[in-house]
CSV table of C-alpha atoms and ligand atoms in Angstrom, one decimal:
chain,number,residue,atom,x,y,z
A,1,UNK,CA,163.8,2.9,5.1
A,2,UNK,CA,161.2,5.5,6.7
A,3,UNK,CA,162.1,7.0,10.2
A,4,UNK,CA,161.1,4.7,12.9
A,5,UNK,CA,158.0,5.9,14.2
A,6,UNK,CA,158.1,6.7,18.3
A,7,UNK,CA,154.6,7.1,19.4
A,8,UNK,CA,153.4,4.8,22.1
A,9,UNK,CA,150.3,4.0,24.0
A,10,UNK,CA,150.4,4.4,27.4
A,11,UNK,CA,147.4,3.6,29.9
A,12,UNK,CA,144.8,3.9,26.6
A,13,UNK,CA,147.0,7.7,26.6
A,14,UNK,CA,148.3,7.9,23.0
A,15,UNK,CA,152.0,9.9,23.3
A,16,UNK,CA,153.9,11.1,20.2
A,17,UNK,CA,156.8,9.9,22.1
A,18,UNK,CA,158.0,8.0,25.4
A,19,UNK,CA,159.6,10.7,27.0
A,20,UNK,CA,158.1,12.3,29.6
A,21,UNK,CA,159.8,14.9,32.5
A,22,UNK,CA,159.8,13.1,36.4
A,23,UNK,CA,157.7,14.9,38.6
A,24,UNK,CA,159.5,17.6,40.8
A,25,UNK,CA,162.4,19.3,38.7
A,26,UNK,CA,159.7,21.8,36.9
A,27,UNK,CA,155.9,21.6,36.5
A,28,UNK,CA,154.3,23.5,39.0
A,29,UNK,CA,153.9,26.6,37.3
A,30,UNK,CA,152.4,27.5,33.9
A,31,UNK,CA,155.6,29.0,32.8
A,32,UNK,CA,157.8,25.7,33.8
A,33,UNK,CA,154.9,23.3,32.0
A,34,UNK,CA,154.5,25.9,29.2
A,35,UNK,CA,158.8,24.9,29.0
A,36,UNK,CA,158.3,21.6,29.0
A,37,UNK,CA,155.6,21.2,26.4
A,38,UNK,CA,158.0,23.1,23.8
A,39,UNK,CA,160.9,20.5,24.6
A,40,UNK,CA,159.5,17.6,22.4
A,41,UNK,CA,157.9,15.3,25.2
A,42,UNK,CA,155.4,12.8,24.6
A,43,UNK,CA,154.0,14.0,28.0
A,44,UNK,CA,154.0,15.2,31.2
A,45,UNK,CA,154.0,15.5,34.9
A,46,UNK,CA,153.2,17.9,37.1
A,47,UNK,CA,155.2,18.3,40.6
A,48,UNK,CA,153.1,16.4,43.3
A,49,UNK,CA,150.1,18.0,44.9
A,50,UNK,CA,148.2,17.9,48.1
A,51,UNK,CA,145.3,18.9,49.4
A,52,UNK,CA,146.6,22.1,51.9
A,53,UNK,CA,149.5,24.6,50.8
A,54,UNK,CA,153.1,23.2,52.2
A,55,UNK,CA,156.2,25.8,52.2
A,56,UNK,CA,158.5,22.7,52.0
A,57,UNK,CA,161.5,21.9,54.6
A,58,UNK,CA,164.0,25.0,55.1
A,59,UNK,CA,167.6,25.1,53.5
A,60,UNK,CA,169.7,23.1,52.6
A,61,UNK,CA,167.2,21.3,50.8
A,62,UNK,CA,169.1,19.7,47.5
A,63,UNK,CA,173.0,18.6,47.7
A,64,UNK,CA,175.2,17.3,45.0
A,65,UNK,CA,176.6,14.0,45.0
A,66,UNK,CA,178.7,12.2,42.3
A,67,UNK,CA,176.3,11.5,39.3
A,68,UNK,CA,172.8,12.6,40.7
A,69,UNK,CA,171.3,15.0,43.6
A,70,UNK,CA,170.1,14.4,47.0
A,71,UNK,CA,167.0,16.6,47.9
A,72,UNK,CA,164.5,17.1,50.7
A,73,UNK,CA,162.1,19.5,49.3
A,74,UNK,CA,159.3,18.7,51.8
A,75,UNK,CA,156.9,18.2,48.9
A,76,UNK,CA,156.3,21.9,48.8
A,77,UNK,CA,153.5,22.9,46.6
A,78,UNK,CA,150.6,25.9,46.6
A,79,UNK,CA,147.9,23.0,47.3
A,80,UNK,CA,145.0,21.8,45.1
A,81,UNK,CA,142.3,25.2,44.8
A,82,UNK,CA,145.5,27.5,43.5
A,83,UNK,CA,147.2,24.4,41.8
A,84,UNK,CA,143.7,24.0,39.9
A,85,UNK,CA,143.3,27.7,38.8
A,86,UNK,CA,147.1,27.4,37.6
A,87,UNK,CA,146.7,24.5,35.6
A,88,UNK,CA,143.0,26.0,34.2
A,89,UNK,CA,145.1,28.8,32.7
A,90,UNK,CA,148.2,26.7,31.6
A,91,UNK,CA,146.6,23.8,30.0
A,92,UNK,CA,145.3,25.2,26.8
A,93,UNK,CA,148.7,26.2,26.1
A,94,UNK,CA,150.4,23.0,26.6
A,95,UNK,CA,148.8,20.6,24.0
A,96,UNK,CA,150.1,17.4,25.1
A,97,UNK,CA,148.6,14.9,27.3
A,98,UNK,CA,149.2,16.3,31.5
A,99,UNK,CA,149.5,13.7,34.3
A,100,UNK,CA,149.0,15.1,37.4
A,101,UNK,CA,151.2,13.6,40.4
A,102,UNK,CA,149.2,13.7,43.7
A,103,UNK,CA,150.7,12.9,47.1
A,104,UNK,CA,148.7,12.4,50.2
A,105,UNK,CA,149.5,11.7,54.1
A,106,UNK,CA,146.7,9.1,54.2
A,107,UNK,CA,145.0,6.6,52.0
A,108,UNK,CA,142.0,8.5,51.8
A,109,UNK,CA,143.8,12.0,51.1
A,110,UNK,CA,144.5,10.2,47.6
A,111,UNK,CA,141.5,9.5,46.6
A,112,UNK,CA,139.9,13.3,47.9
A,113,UNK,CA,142.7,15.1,45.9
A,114,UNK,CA,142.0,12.6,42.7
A,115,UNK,CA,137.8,13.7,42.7
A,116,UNK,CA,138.8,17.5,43.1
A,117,UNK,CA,141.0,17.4,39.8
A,118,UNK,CA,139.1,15.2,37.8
A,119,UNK,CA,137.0,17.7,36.1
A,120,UNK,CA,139.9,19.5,34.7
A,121,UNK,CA,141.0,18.1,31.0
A,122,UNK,CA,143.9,16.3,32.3
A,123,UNK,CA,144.9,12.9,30.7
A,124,UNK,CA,144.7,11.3,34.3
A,125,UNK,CA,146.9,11.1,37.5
A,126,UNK,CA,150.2,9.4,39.0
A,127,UNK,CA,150.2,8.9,42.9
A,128,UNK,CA,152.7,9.7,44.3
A,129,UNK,CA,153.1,6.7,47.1
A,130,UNK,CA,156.8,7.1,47.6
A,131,UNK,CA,158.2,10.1,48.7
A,132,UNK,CA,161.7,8.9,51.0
A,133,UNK,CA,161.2,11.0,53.8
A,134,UNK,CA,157.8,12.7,54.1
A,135,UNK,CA,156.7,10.6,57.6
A,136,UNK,CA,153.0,9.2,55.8
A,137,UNK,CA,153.6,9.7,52.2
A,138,UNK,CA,156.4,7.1,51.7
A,139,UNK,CA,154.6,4.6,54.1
A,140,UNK,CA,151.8,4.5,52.0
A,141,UNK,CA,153.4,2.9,49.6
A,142,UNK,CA,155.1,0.8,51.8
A,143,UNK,CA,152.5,-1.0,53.2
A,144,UNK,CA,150.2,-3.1,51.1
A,145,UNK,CA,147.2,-2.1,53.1
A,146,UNK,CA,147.7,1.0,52.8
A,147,UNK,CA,148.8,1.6,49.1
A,148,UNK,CA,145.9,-0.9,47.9
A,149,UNK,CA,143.4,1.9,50.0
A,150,UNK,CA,145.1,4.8,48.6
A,151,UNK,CA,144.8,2.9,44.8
A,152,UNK,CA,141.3,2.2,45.4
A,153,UNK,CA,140.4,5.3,46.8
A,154,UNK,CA,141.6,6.9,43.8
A,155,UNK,CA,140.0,4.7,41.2
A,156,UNK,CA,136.9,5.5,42.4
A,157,UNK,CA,137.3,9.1,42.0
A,158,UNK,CA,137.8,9.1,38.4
A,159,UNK,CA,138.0,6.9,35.2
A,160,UNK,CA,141.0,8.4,33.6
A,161,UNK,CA,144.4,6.3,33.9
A,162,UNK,CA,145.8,6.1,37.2
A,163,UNK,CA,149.9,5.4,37.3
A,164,UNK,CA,151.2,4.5,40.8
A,165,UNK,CA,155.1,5.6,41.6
A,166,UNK,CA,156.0,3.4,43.5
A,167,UNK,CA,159.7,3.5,45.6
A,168,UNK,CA,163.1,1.4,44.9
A,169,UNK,CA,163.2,1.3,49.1
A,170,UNK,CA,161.1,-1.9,49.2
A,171,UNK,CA,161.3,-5.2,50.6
A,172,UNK,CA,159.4,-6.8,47.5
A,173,UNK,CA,159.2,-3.7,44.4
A,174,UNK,CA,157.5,-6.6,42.1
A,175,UNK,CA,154.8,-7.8,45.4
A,176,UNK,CA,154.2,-4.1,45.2
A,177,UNK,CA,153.3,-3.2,41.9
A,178,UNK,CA,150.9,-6.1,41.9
A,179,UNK,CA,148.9,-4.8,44.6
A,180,UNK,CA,148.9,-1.3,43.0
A,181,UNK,CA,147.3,-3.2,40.0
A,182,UNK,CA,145.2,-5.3,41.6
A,183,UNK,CA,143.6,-2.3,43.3
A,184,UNK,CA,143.0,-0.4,39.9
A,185,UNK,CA,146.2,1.0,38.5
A,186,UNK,CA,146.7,1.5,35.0
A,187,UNK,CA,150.1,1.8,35.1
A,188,UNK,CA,153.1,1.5,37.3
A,189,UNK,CA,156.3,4.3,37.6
A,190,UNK,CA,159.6,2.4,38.4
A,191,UNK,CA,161.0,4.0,40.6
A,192,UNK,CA,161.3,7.0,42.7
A,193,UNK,CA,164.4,7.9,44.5
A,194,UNK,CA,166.0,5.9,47.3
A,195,UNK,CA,166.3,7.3,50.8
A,196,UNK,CA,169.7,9.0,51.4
A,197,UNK,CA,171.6,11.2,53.2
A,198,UNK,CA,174.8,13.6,53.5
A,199,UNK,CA,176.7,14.4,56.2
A,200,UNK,CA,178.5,17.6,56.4
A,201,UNK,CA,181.9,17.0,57.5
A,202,UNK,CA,182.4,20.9,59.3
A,203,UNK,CA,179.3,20.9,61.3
A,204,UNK,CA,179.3,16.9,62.1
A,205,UNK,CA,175.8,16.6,61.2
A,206,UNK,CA,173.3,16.3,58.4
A,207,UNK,CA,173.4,18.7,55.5
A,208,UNK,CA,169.8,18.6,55.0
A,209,UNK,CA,167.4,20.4,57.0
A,210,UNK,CA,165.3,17.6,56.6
A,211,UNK,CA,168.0,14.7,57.2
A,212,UNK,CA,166.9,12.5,54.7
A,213,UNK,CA,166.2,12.9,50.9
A,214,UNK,CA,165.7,10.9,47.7
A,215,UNK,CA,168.9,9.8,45.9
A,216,UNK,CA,168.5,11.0,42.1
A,217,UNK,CA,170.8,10.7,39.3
A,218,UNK,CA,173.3,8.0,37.9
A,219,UNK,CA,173.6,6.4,41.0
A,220,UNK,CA,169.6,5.5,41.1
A,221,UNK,CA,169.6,4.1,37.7
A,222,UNK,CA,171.3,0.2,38.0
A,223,UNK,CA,168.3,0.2,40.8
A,224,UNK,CA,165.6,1.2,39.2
A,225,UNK,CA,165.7,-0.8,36.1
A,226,UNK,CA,166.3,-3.6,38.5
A,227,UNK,CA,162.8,-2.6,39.9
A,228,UNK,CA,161.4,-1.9,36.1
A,229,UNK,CA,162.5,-5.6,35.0
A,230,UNK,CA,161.1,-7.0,37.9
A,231,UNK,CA,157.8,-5.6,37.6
A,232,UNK,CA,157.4,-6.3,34.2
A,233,UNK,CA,157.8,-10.0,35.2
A,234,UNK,CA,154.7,-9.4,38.1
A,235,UNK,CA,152.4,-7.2,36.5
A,236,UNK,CA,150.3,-6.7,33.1
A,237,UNK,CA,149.9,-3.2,33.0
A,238,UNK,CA,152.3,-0.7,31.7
A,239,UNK,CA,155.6,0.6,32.8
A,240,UNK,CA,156.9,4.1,32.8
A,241,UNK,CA,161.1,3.8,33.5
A,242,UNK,CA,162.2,6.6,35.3
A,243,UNK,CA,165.5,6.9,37.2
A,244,UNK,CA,168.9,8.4,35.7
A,245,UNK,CA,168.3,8.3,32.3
A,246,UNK,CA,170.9,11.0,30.6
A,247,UNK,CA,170.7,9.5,27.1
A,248,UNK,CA,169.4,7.5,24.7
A,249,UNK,CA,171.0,4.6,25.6
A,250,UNK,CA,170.2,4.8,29.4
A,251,UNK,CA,166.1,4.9,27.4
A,252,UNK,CA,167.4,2.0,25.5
A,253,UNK,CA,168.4,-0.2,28.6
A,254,UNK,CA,164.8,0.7,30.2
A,255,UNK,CA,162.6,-0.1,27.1
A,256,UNK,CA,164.7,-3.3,27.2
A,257,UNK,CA,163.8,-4.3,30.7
A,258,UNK,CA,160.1,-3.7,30.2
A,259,UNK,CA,159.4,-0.1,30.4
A,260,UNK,CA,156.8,1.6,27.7
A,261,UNK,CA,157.6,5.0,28.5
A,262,UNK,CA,160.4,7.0,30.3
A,263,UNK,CA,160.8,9.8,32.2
A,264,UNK,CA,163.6,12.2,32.9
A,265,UNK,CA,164.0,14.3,35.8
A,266,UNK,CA,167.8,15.2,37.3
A,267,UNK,CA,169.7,14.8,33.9
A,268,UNK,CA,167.6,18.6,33.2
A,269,UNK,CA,168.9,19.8,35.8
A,270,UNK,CA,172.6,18.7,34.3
A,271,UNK,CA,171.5,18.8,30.3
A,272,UNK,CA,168.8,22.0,30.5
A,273,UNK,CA,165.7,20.8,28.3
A,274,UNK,CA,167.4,19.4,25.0
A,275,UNK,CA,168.2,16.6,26.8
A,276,UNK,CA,164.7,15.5,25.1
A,277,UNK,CA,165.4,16.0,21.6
A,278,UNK,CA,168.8,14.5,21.8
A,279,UNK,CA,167.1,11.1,23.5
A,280,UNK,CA,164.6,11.1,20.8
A,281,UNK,CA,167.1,11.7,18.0
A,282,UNK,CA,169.6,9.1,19.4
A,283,UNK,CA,166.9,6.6,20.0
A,284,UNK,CA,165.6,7.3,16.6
A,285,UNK,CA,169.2,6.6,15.1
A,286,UNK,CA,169.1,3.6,16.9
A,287,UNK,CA,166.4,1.9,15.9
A,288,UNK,CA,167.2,2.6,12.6
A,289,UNK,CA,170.6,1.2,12.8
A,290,UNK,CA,168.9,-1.7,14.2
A,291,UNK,CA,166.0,-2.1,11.2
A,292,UNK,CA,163.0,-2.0,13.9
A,293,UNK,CA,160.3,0.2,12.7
A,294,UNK,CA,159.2,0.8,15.9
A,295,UNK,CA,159.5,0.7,20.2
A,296,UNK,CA,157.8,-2.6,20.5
A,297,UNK,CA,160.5,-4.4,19.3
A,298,UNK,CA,162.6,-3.3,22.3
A,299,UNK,CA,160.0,-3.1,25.4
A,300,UNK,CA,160.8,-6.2,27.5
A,301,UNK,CA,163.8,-7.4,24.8
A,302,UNK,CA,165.7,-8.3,27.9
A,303,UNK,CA,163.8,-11.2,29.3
A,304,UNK,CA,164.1,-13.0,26.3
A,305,UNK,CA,167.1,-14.8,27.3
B,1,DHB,C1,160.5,15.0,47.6
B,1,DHB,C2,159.5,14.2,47.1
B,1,DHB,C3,159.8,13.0,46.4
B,1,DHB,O1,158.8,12.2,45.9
B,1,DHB,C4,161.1,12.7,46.2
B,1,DHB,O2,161.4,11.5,45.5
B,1,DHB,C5,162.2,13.5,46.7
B,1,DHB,C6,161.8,14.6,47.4
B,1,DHB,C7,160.2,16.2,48.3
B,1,DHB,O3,159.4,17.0,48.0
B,1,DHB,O4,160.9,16.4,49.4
């Protein structure tokens, strides 16, 4: 039998592969997305960026807890005009289709940051709606006003595909996804962390300088396939599976719940960045084991009950 073949199509974006890095653990720097284009992803994403520089919340800002992270980073990030030069000089280099992840602390800051990187040869843009505890950013996404405004706003500033990251900390993920699609999302990424905390036993008080963060890790992942199947019961357009996936079989489970694509974030902070090449051989194995010649036989597998 010939190797199963991996590409997939996601968004009209053609990728060699389905693995892409979650935004935030590298990709803010040429050098980090330089790293990650060498790693054997289909594609990638940049940390989010806004329209004004941010330093980001003081330290502590990350904590370990069993299986996964908690961090408050504060969504720090150089803002848009040095992002832009960064990404002029790094993109040649990197030769696989960029997403760029966008956060805004109103609706319309979305679609603003969206029309000032358009120009630039990116393969298009994830919004980031769903930060845990940025006051603004997260309550964009949860409110449907709000994230339908920020969705719009965006689709009007450019025609390349849009995917909404939408957060596991909602009343109704799958009401949520079809707003984002009925206000011009291509694509929907399922999930990003859930709002957390850690105390610190000594000091009797939060360990975080920011209080809360986003829960990352093994412990995210039983809820954001949950939030993965759910939307691929809701919605038409594509989703991207991102939450504690360490292996192949953690891919496995999310292509079976409905997923087209998955990304990786924590598990390179545990695994370093051959934690690509050993998804993409194990998934490989496993479709061969299995006699499928390609993904599509395992994308939504699990609602077929
Ligand atoms: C931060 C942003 C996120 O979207 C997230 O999930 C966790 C942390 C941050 O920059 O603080």
């Amino acid at each position: 039998m010939v190797k199963p073949c991996l590409q997939v199509e996601l968004a009209g974006v053609k990728l060699e592969n389905p693995l892409m890095n979650a935004s935030g653990i590298l990709g803010l720097t040429s050098y980090s997305l330089a790293r990650l284009a060498e790693a054997g992803l289909g594609a990638l994403v940049t940390k989010s960026i806004g329209l004004k520089p941010r330093l980001g919340n003081p330290n502590p800002t990350v904590v370990e807890v069993p299986g996964g992270l908690v961090n408050s980073m504060g969504l720090p990030n150089p803002g848009l005009e040095a992002f832009k030069s960064e990404l002029e000089e790094s993109l040649p280099k990197i030769g696989k289709p960029l997403f760029v992840s966008v956060f805004g602390f109103s609706p319309e800051e979305y679609g603003e940051a969206v029309k000032r990187l358009d120009r630039l040869p990116v393969a298009g843009f994830e919004l980031n709606v769903s930060c845990p505890h940025m006051g603004g950013v997260g309550e964009i996404g949860g409110s449907p006003e709000a994230l339908r405004e920020a969705v719009r706003g965006a689709r009007a500033s450019t025609g390349k595909p849009l995917l909404v990251k939408l957060s596991p900390n909602l009343t109704s993920f799958a009401e949520a996804a079809r707003v984002a699609e009925e206000a011009g999302a291509d694509g929907i990424v399922a999930t990003n962390t859930v709002r957390s905390m850690v105390i610190d036993l000594e000091a009797e008080r939060p360990l975080l300088a920011g209080v809360y963060g986003g829960l990352s890790g093994l412990p995210l992942k039983p809820v954001a396939l949950r939030c993965v199947y759910e939307a691929y019961e809701a919605v038409k357009i594509p989703i991207v599976g991102c939450g504690g996936i360490f292996t192949w079989r953690d891919a496995a489970e999310y292509f079976m719940a409905g997923a087209v694509a998955i990304q990786v974030g924590t598990a390179i902070a545990y695994r370093g960045l051959e934690v690509f090449r050993d998804i993409l051989s194990g998934l490989s194995a496993y479709l061969e084991a299995k006699g499928l010649d390609d993904l599509g036989g395992l994308v939504g597998a699990a609602h077929k009950r």
